């Protein structure tokens, strides 16, 4: 065995304990290569040294020059610790925090002329993400319906845009339009078919629709359905009805996600691994996000202080839009997955009392 790897194994054998926690594999310059978690840190670390050539674990340990680990009071605490470390260091051997691959998201790209696309992951790229949605085909149908209705482009990022207010003073012949542009399902921003402001208005309407702020696109489709039926254009009316159903589906999915998020609002008491009560923690979880981590109360006074602090946190105003914001997605999916895999843990949760009415005196934690 490589002497460097043998030394790392000796350090683990001498110092690591079988307690919940996280660990980091560091490269030659101290860069974080990989972050992991385990209920039994020592056992997990030693397993890397038994990995066969070709396995990911063997590749990671083969590049590691240093191992660091830290303990956590519980498996749940280790899960949160791992999540935060990955977000902080973005190790090369960690993929984006996985969440749940059965979900997808609708992305409004951050391009000069944005598009709607369906993606599996949320990235920190400044784009707007909506969802998550169960079922990629349903999300793709909704994107197609809304893109056609609002005449948003669906061409690739490599296609050059030529907006009407960006054309040269003495333009040559008009650029040819694609089929969608010819049948008026795209404003044709690549061929001078609209100005930046005209296109931006449609993009804003799409964004507000997915946030649940407007119903304009659905109302527009329903009006077209009525008009087509009155003209006896039943095939066209049926096509429009299908598009409306796609948009209704995406809104129903977003509303279901919002209900799930709202249900993930409570105090969650987690016993520590010592069994003494000294490392028990209470997590204040609101809309699937951990807002505070506090030592579990040991006295009536501690319990009152905890209740006061939880009420104050829940009294903070929040925007209750459909679905999730990009910065919320990964943590909320992480928390939701934890309780889905460990439904018995819901027995350790309790609701937070409603905050006092506006204007009433609010208690302050001591």
Tab-separated table of C-alpha atoms in Angstrom:
chain	number	residue	atom	x	y	z
A	1	UNK	CA	0.000	0.000	0.000
A	2	UNK	CA	1.150	3.536	-0.704
A	3	UNK	CA	2.975	4.888	2.405
A	4	UNK	CA	0.853	8.039	2.382
A	5	UNK	CA	-2.380	6.014	2.369
A	6	UNK	CA	-1.001	3.681	5.051
A	7	UNK	CA	-0.285	6.710	7.255
A	8	UNK	CA	-3.824	7.997	6.758
A	9	UNK	CA	-5.230	4.616	7.774
A	10	UNK	CA	-3.039	4.566	10.885
A	11	UNK	CA	-4.354	8.001	11.876
A	12	UNK	CA	-7.950	6.827	11.516
A	13	UNK	CA	-7.292	3.688	13.557
A	14	UNK	CA	-5.613	5.684	16.303
A	15	UNK	CA	-7.990	8.604	16.609
A	16	UNK	CA	-11.393	8.167	14.944
A	17	UNK	CA	-14.404	7.039	16.979
A	18	UNK	CA	-17.599	5.315	15.963
A	19	UNK	CA	-19.883	8.290	16.450
A	20	UNK	CA	-22.123	10.203	14.038
A	21	UNK	CA	-20.319	12.904	12.132
A	22	UNK	CA	-18.814	14.125	8.876
A	23	UNK	CA	-15.424	13.728	7.285
A	24	UNK	CA	-13.396	15.520	4.613
A	25	UNK	CA	-10.790	14.248	2.184
A	26	UNK	CA	-8.203	16.943	1.408
A	27	UNK	CA	-5.837	17.174	-1.549
A	28	UNK	CA	-2.137	18.133	-1.618
A	29	UNK	CA	-2.878	21.869	-1.368
A	30	UNK	CA	-5.518	21.501	1.335
A	31	UNK	CA	-8.393	21.641	-1.145
A	32	UNK	CA	-11.486	19.670	-0.139
A	33	UNK	CA	-11.874	16.704	-2.482
A	34	UNK	CA	-14.846	15.006	-0.855
A	35	UNK	CA	-17.260	15.416	2.046
A	36	UNK	CA	-19.170	12.501	3.538
A	37	UNK	CA	-21.205	11.606	6.616
A	38	UNK	CA	-21.805	8.475	8.650
A	39	UNK	CA	-23.465	7.284	11.816
A	40	UNK	CA	-20.174	5.457	12.520
A	41	UNK	CA	-17.339	7.699	11.334
A	42	UNK	CA	-14.458	5.333	12.161
A	43	UNK	CA	-15.989	2.339	10.392
A	44	UNK	CA	-16.895	4.409	7.360
A	45	UNK	CA	-13.407	5.887	6.995
A	46	UNK	CA	-11.717	2.500	7.315
A	47	UNK	CA	-13.949	1.138	4.540
A	48	UNK	CA	-12.212	3.473	2.058
A	49	UNK	CA	-8.933	1.627	2.577
A	50	UNK	CA	-10.601	-1.697	1.675
A	51	UNK	CA	-12.124	-0.394	-1.578
A	52	UNK	CA	-11.183	-2.247	-4.757
A	53	UNK	CA	-9.344	-0.522	-7.585
A	54	UNK	CA	-11.843	1.133	-9.916
A	55	UNK	CA	-14.323	1.961	-7.156
A	56	UNK	CA	-15.021	5.620	-6.432
A	57	UNK	CA	-13.920	5.209	-2.792
A	58	UNK	CA	-10.516	3.898	-3.909
A	59	UNK	CA	-10.090	6.809	-6.313
A	60	UNK	CA	-10.939	9.365	-3.628
A	61	UNK	CA	-8.615	7.926	-0.982
A	62	UNK	CA	-5.915	7.569	-3.626
A	63	UNK	CA	-5.894	11.347	-4.130
A	64	UNK	CA	-6.272	12.273	-0.446
A	65	UNK	CA	-3.317	13.737	1.434
A	66	UNK	CA	-5.174	14.495	4.658
A	67	UNK	CA	-8.334	13.336	6.433
A	68	UNK	CA	-10.365	15.467	8.799
A	69	UNK	CA	-13.493	14.522	10.682
A	70	UNK	CA	-15.819	16.076	13.204
A	71	UNK	CA	-18.530	14.515	15.286
A	72	UNK	CA	-22.193	15.437	15.470
A	73	UNK	CA	-24.719	14.719	18.221
A	74	UNK	CA	-26.996	12.692	15.929
A	75	UNK	CA	-27.456	11.329	12.423
A	76	UNK	CA	-29.750	14.263	11.585
A	77	UNK	CA	-27.124	16.755	12.765
A	78	UNK	CA	-24.518	14.969	10.616
A	79	UNK	CA	-26.847	15.156	7.611
A	80	UNK	CA	-27.175	18.931	7.996
A	81	UNK	CA	-23.441	19.269	8.604
A	82	UNK	CA	-22.607	17.362	5.416
A	83	UNK	CA	-25.080	19.438	3.402
A	84	UNK	CA	-23.585	22.704	4.608
A	85	UNK	CA	-20.008	21.556	4.027
A	86	UNK	CA	-20.813	20.571	0.440
A	87	UNK	CA	-22.434	23.952	-0.202
A	88	UNK	CA	-19.437	25.721	1.334
A	89	UNK	CA	-16.561	23.859	-0.326
A	90	UNK	CA	-18.176	22.320	-3.444
A	91	UNK	CA	-15.776	19.338	-3.447
A	92	UNK	CA	-14.803	17.948	-6.843
A	93	UNK	CA	-15.899	14.403	-5.960
A	94	UNK	CA	-19.304	15.461	-4.625
A	95	UNK	CA	-22.007	15.970	-7.212
A	96	UNK	CA	-24.579	18.698	-6.535
A	97	UNK	CA	-26.432	17.644	-3.402
A	98	UNK	CA	-28.620	14.911	-4.804
A	99	UNK	CA	-31.991	15.577	-3.218
A	100	UNK	CA	-34.564	13.432	-5.018
A	101	UNK	CA	-33.987	12.476	-8.651
A	102	UNK	CA	-37.687	11.763	-9.187
A	103	UNK	CA	-38.285	15.524	-9.315
A	104	UNK	CA	-37.541	18.072	-12.004
A	105	UNK	CA	-37.686	21.865	-12.212
A	106	UNK	CA	-38.753	24.466	-14.738
A	107	UNK	CA	-35.954	26.932	-15.354
A	108	UNK	CA	-36.302	30.453	-16.703
A	109	UNK	CA	-32.803	31.007	-18.035
A	110	UNK	CA	-30.702	34.035	-17.247
A	111	UNK	CA	-29.934	34.928	-20.848
A	112	UNK	CA	-30.341	38.205	-22.696
A	113	UNK	CA	-33.390	36.563	-24.309
A	114	UNK	CA	-34.563	33.953	-21.734
A	115	UNK	CA	-36.108	30.537	-22.399
A	116	UNK	CA	-38.126	28.041	-20.388
A	117	UNK	CA	-36.454	24.636	-20.043
A	118	UNK	CA	-36.951	21.556	-17.857
A	119	UNK	CA	-33.942	20.514	-15.752
A	120	UNK	CA	-33.082	17.982	-13.040
A	121	UNK	CA	-30.871	20.154	-10.861
A	122	UNK	CA	-30.917	23.655	-9.449
A	123	UNK	CA	-27.648	25.511	-9.979
A	124	UNK	CA	-26.385	28.787	-8.544
A	125	UNK	CA	-26.451	30.495	-11.937
A	126	UNK	CA	-28.830	33.391	-11.284
A	127	UNK	CA	-31.709	31.786	-13.203
A	128	UNK	CA	-35.262	31.445	-11.863
A	129	UNK	CA	-36.288	27.891	-10.920
A	130	UNK	CA	-39.835	26.701	-10.279
A	131	UNK	CA	-40.921	23.436	-8.759
A	132	UNK	CA	-40.124	20.760	-7.925
A	133	UNK	CA	-42.504	18.818	-10.165
A	134	UNK	CA	-43.127	15.092	-10.257
A	135	UNK	CA	-42.890	13.815	-13.810
A	136	UNK	CA	-40.686	15.347	-16.475
A	137	UNK	CA	-43.189	14.825	-19.299
A	138	UNK	CA	-45.860	16.883	-17.529
A	139	UNK	CA	-43.407	19.718	-16.924
A	140	UNK	CA	-42.251	19.606	-20.562
A	141	UNK	CA	-45.874	19.745	-21.784
A	142	UNK	CA	-46.491	22.777	-19.572
A	143	UNK	CA	-43.345	24.517	-20.842
A	144	UNK	CA	-44.378	23.883	-24.440
A	145	UNK	CA	-47.913	25.162	-23.802
A	146	UNK	CA	-46.762	28.347	-22.066
A	147	UNK	CA	-43.933	28.997	-24.541
A	148	UNK	CA	-46.353	28.709	-27.467
A	149	UNK	CA	-48.978	30.854	-25.779
A	150	UNK	CA	-46.569	33.643	-24.797
A	151	UNK	CA	-44.469	33.140	-27.952
A	152	UNK	CA	-41.196	32.580	-26.107
A	153	UNK	CA	-38.241	31.126	-27.970
A	154	UNK	CA	-37.167	27.507	-27.461
A	155	UNK	CA	-34.044	27.441	-29.630
A	156	UNK	CA	-30.615	26.638	-28.240
A	157	UNK	CA	-28.296	29.011	-26.426
A	158	UNK	CA	-26.013	29.093	-29.466
A	159	UNK	CA	-28.639	30.783	-31.676
A	160	UNK	CA	-27.766	34.452	-32.211
A	161	UNK	CA	-30.478	36.936	-31.228
A	162	UNK	CA	-31.337	39.952	-33.422
A	163	UNK	CA	-33.969	41.958	-31.558
A	164	UNK	CA	-35.823	44.700	-33.434
A	165	UNK	CA	-34.244	47.471	-31.371
A	166	UNK	CA	-30.766	46.043	-31.967
A	167	UNK	CA	-30.873	45.800	-35.765
A	168	UNK	CA	-28.400	47.922	-37.756
A	169	UNK	CA	-29.658	51.186	-39.238
A	170	UNK	CA	-29.429	49.913	-42.805
A	171	UNK	CA	-30.481	46.317	-42.472
A	172	UNK	CA	-30.269	43.904	-45.351
A	173	UNK	CA	-32.864	41.296	-46.136
A	174	UNK	CA	-34.941	40.019	-43.245
A	175	UNK	CA	-33.616	36.955	-41.468
A	176	UNK	CA	-35.679	33.806	-42.118
A	177	UNK	CA	-37.921	32.717	-39.278
A	178	UNK	CA	-38.263	29.186	-37.930
A	179	UNK	CA	-41.551	27.305	-38.170
A	180	UNK	CA	-42.681	28.534	-34.737
A	181	UNK	CA	-42.006	32.106	-35.791
A	182	UNK	CA	-43.888	31.645	-39.062
A	183	UNK	CA	-47.015	30.270	-37.326
A	184	UNK	CA	-46.872	32.942	-34.591
A	185	UNK	CA	-45.842	30.670	-31.745
A	186	UNK	CA	-42.611	32.598	-31.222
A	187	UNK	CA	-41.935	36.342	-31.251
A	188	UNK	CA	-38.830	35.566	-33.335
A	189	UNK	CA	-36.286	37.592	-31.335
A	190	UNK	CA	-33.620	35.980	-33.535
A	191	UNK	CA	-35.045	37.670	-36.634
A	192	UNK	CA	-36.033	41.124	-35.417
A	193	UNK	CA	-39.589	40.065	-34.633
A	194	UNK	CA	-39.830	42.009	-31.366
A	195	UNK	CA	-38.028	44.506	-29.172
A	196	UNK	CA	-36.288	43.613	-25.922
A	197	UNK	CA	-39.106	45.294	-23.951
A	198	UNK	CA	-41.826	43.384	-25.817
A	199	UNK	CA	-40.103	40.078	-25.181
A	200	UNK	CA	-39.359	40.996	-21.566
A	201	UNK	CA	-43.065	41.612	-20.911
A	202	UNK	CA	-43.874	38.024	-21.975
A	203	UNK	CA	-41.005	36.646	-19.862
A	204	UNK	CA	-42.266	38.505	-16.802
A	205	UNK	CA	-45.757	37.086	-17.359
A	206	UNK	CA	-44.312	33.554	-17.466
A	207	UNK	CA	-42.362	34.161	-14.258
A	208	UNK	CA	-45.408	35.528	-12.453
A	209	UNK	CA	-47.556	32.629	-13.663
A	210	UNK	CA	-45.174	30.056	-12.186
A	211	UNK	CA	-45.053	32.050	-8.955
A	212	UNK	CA	-48.861	31.865	-8.769
A	213	UNK	CA	-49.253	35.649	-8.991
A	214	UNK	CA	-51.330	35.784	-12.201
A	215	UNK	CA	-53.833	33.599	-14.047
A	216	UNK	CA	-53.615	35.510	-17.338
A	217	UNK	CA	-52.246	32.686	-19.512
A	218	UNK	CA	-54.962	30.249	-18.409
A	219	UNK	CA	-57.684	32.864	-18.843
A	220	UNK	CA	-56.352	33.632	-22.316
A	221	UNK	CA	-56.489	29.958	-23.283
A	222	UNK	CA	-60.007	29.539	-21.925
A	223	UNK	CA	-61.197	32.552	-23.902
A	224	UNK	CA	-59.657	31.085	-27.056
A	225	UNK	CA	-61.372	27.752	-26.358
A	226	UNK	CA	-64.754	29.474	-26.106
A	227	UNK	CA	-64.126	31.437	-29.302
A	228	UNK	CA	-63.010	28.317	-31.229
A	229	UNK	CA	-66.058	26.363	-30.044
A	230	UNK	CA	-68.400	29.176	-31.078
A	231	UNK	CA	-66.885	29.024	-34.583
A	232	UNK	CA	-67.300	25.207	-34.592
A	233	UNK	CA	-63.504	24.748	-34.707
A	234	UNK	CA	-63.687	21.748	-32.425
A	235	UNK	CA	-60.275	20.254	-33.242
A	236	UNK	CA	-58.580	23.555	-32.492
A	237	UNK	CA	-60.641	23.930	-29.306
A	238	UNK	CA	-59.519	20.429	-28.219
A	239	UNK	CA	-55.860	21.368	-28.837
A	240	UNK	CA	-56.284	24.506	-26.735
A	241	UNK	CA	-58.012	22.499	-24.013
A	242	UNK	CA	-55.007	20.159	-23.865
A	243	UNK	CA	-52.687	23.142	-23.422
A	244	UNK	CA	-54.896	24.523	-20.653
A	245	UNK	CA	-54.822	21.147	-18.886
A	246	UNK	CA	-51.017	21.152	-19.003
A	247	UNK	CA	-50.920	24.562	-17.331
A	248	UNK	CA	-53.544	23.516	-14.778
A	249	UNK	CA	-51.419	20.441	-13.993
A	250	UNK	CA	-48.305	22.490	-13.341
A	251	UNK	CA	-50.215	24.836	-11.044
A	252	UNK	CA	-51.786	21.910	-9.167
A	253	UNK	CA	-48.319	20.368	-8.737
A	254	UNK	CA	-46.916	23.651	-7.434
A	255	UNK	CA	-49.817	23.997	-4.991
A	256	UNK	CA	-49.198	20.447	-3.726
A	257	UNK	CA	-45.526	21.269	-3.209
A	258	UNK	CA	-46.524	24.391	-1.283
A	259	UNK	CA	-48.820	22.351	0.984
A	260	UNK	CA	-45.992	19.889	1.631
A	261	UNK	CA	-43.613	22.726	2.436
A	262	UNK	CA	-46.107	24.291	4.841
A	263	UNK	CA	-46.539	20.919	6.589
A	264	UNK	CA	-42.795	20.896	7.325
A	265	UNK	CA	-43.143	23.567	9.997
A	266	UNK	CA	-42.578	22.459	13.602
A	267	UNK	CA	-40.133	21.944	16.455
A	268	UNK	CA	-38.120	18.757	16.027
A	269	UNK	CA	-36.406	17.305	19.097
A	270	UNK	CA	-33.490	14.971	18.308
A	271	UNK	CA	-31.825	12.911	21.065
A	272	UNK	CA	-28.039	12.953	21.080
A	273	UNK	CA	-25.989	9.809	20.743
A	274	UNK	CA	-24.616	10.036	24.312
A	275	UNK	CA	-27.969	9.127	25.832
A	276	UNK	CA	-27.436	11.620	28.682
A	277	UNK	CA	-29.633	14.381	27.299
A	278	UNK	CA	-26.730	16.818	27.268
A	279	UNK	CA	-26.377	16.646	23.461
A	280	UNK	CA	-30.112	16.630	22.659
A	281	UNK	CA	-31.065	19.391	20.236
A	282	UNK	CA	-34.262	21.073	19.081
A	283	UNK	CA	-34.495	22.231	15.482
A	284	UNK	CA	-36.899	25.012	14.583
A	285	UNK	CA	-38.057	24.060	11.094
A	286	UNK	CA	-40.232	26.407	9.072
A	287	UNK	CA	-41.371	25.578	5.542
A	288	UNK	CA	-38.789	22.820	5.285
A	289	UNK	CA	-35.845	24.996	6.281
A	290	UNK	CA	-33.932	24.844	9.560
A	291	UNK	CA	-34.206	28.317	11.087
A	292	UNK	CA	-32.530	27.600	14.435
A	293	UNK	CA	-30.669	24.807	16.247
A	294	UNK	CA	-30.944	25.016	20.038
A	295	UNK	CA	-29.986	22.790	22.978
A	296	UNK	CA	-33.013	20.854	24.173
A	297	UNK	CA	-34.622	22.541	27.201
A	298	UNK	CA	-33.749	21.045	30.574
A	299	UNK	CA	-36.103	23.097	32.765
A	300	UNK	CA	-39.495	24.842	32.579
A	301	UNK	CA	-37.675	28.152	32.138
A	302	UNK	CA	-35.705	26.726	29.201
A	303	UNK	CA	-38.909	25.430	27.615
A	304	UNK	CA	-40.582	28.847	27.881
A	305	UNK	CA	-37.528	30.499	26.307
A	306	UNK	CA	-37.579	27.969	23.453
A	307	UNK	CA	-41.296	28.502	22.847
A	308	UNK	CA	-40.796	32.275	22.822
A	309	UNK	CA	-37.938	32.099	20.343
A	310	UNK	CA	-39.857	29.719	18.054
A	311	UNK	CA	-42.869	32.054	18.055
A	312	UNK	CA	-40.659	34.985	17.124
A	313	UNK	CA	-39.141	33.043	14.234
A	314	UNK	CA	-42.562	31.979	12.980
A	315	UNK	CA	-43.860	35.546	13.288
A	316	UNK	CA	-41.384	36.779	10.657
A	317	UNK	CA	-43.259	37.633	7.432
A	318	UNK	CA	-42.604	35.374	4.456
A	319	UNK	CA	-43.715	35.329	0.854
A	320	UNK	CA	-45.868	32.249	0.304
A	321	UNK	CA	-45.486	31.728	-3.431
A	322	UNK	CA	-46.119	28.482	-5.250
A	323	UNK	CA	-43.174	26.093	-5.241
A	324	UNK	CA	-39.658	26.875	-4.077
A	325	UNK	CA	-37.060	29.560	-4.667
A	326	UNK	CA	-33.691	28.394	-6.005
A	327	UNK	CA	-31.879	29.012	-2.721
A	328	UNK	CA	-34.496	26.972	-0.824
A	329	UNK	CA	-34.692	23.895	-3.010
A	330	UNK	CA	-31.817	21.732	-1.817
A	331	UNK	CA	-32.389	22.129	1.915
A	332	UNK	CA	-36.160	21.642	1.682
A	333	UNK	CA	-35.748	18.483	-0.404
A	334	UNK	CA	-33.171	17.242	2.096
A	335	UNK	CA	-35.529	17.762	5.062
A	336	UNK	CA	-38.513	16.299	3.203
A	337	UNK	CA	-36.501	13.220	2.230
A	338	UNK	CA	-35.338	12.717	5.827
A	339	UNK	CA	-38.885	12.541	7.151
A	340	UNK	CA	-40.029	10.411	4.218
A	341	UNK	CA	-37.290	7.867	4.952
A	342	UNK	CA	-37.793	8.156	8.718
A	343	UNK	CA	-41.562	8.669	9.226
A	344	UNK	CA	-41.249	7.567	12.854
A	345	UNK	CA	-39.309	10.780	13.522
A	346	UNK	CA	-42.485	12.812	13.026
A	347	UNK	CA	-43.489	11.621	16.488
A	348	UNK	CA	-40.680	13.834	17.856
A	349	UNK	CA	-42.138	16.981	16.284
A	350	UNK	CA	-44.568	19.462	17.786
A	351	UNK	CA	-46.392	22.423	16.355
A	352	UNK	CA	-45.344	25.960	17.147
A	353	UNK	CA	-48.003	28.020	18.878
A	354	UNK	CA	-49.478	30.767	16.733
A	355	UNK	CA	-47.710	34.101	17.251
A	356	UNK	CA	-49.525	36.866	19.076
A	357	UNK	CA	-51.697	39.173	16.918
A	358	UNK	CA	-49.998	42.149	15.301
A	359	UNK	CA	-49.584	44.918	17.840
A	360	UNK	CA	-49.580	42.602	20.834
A	361	UNK	CA	-46.547	42.445	23.070
A	362	UNK	CA	-44.082	39.784	21.937
A	363	UNK	CA	-42.090	37.829	24.507
A	364	UNK	CA	-38.335	37.875	24.331
A	365	UNK	CA	-36.267	34.785	25.042
A	366	UNK	CA	-34.070	35.074	28.081
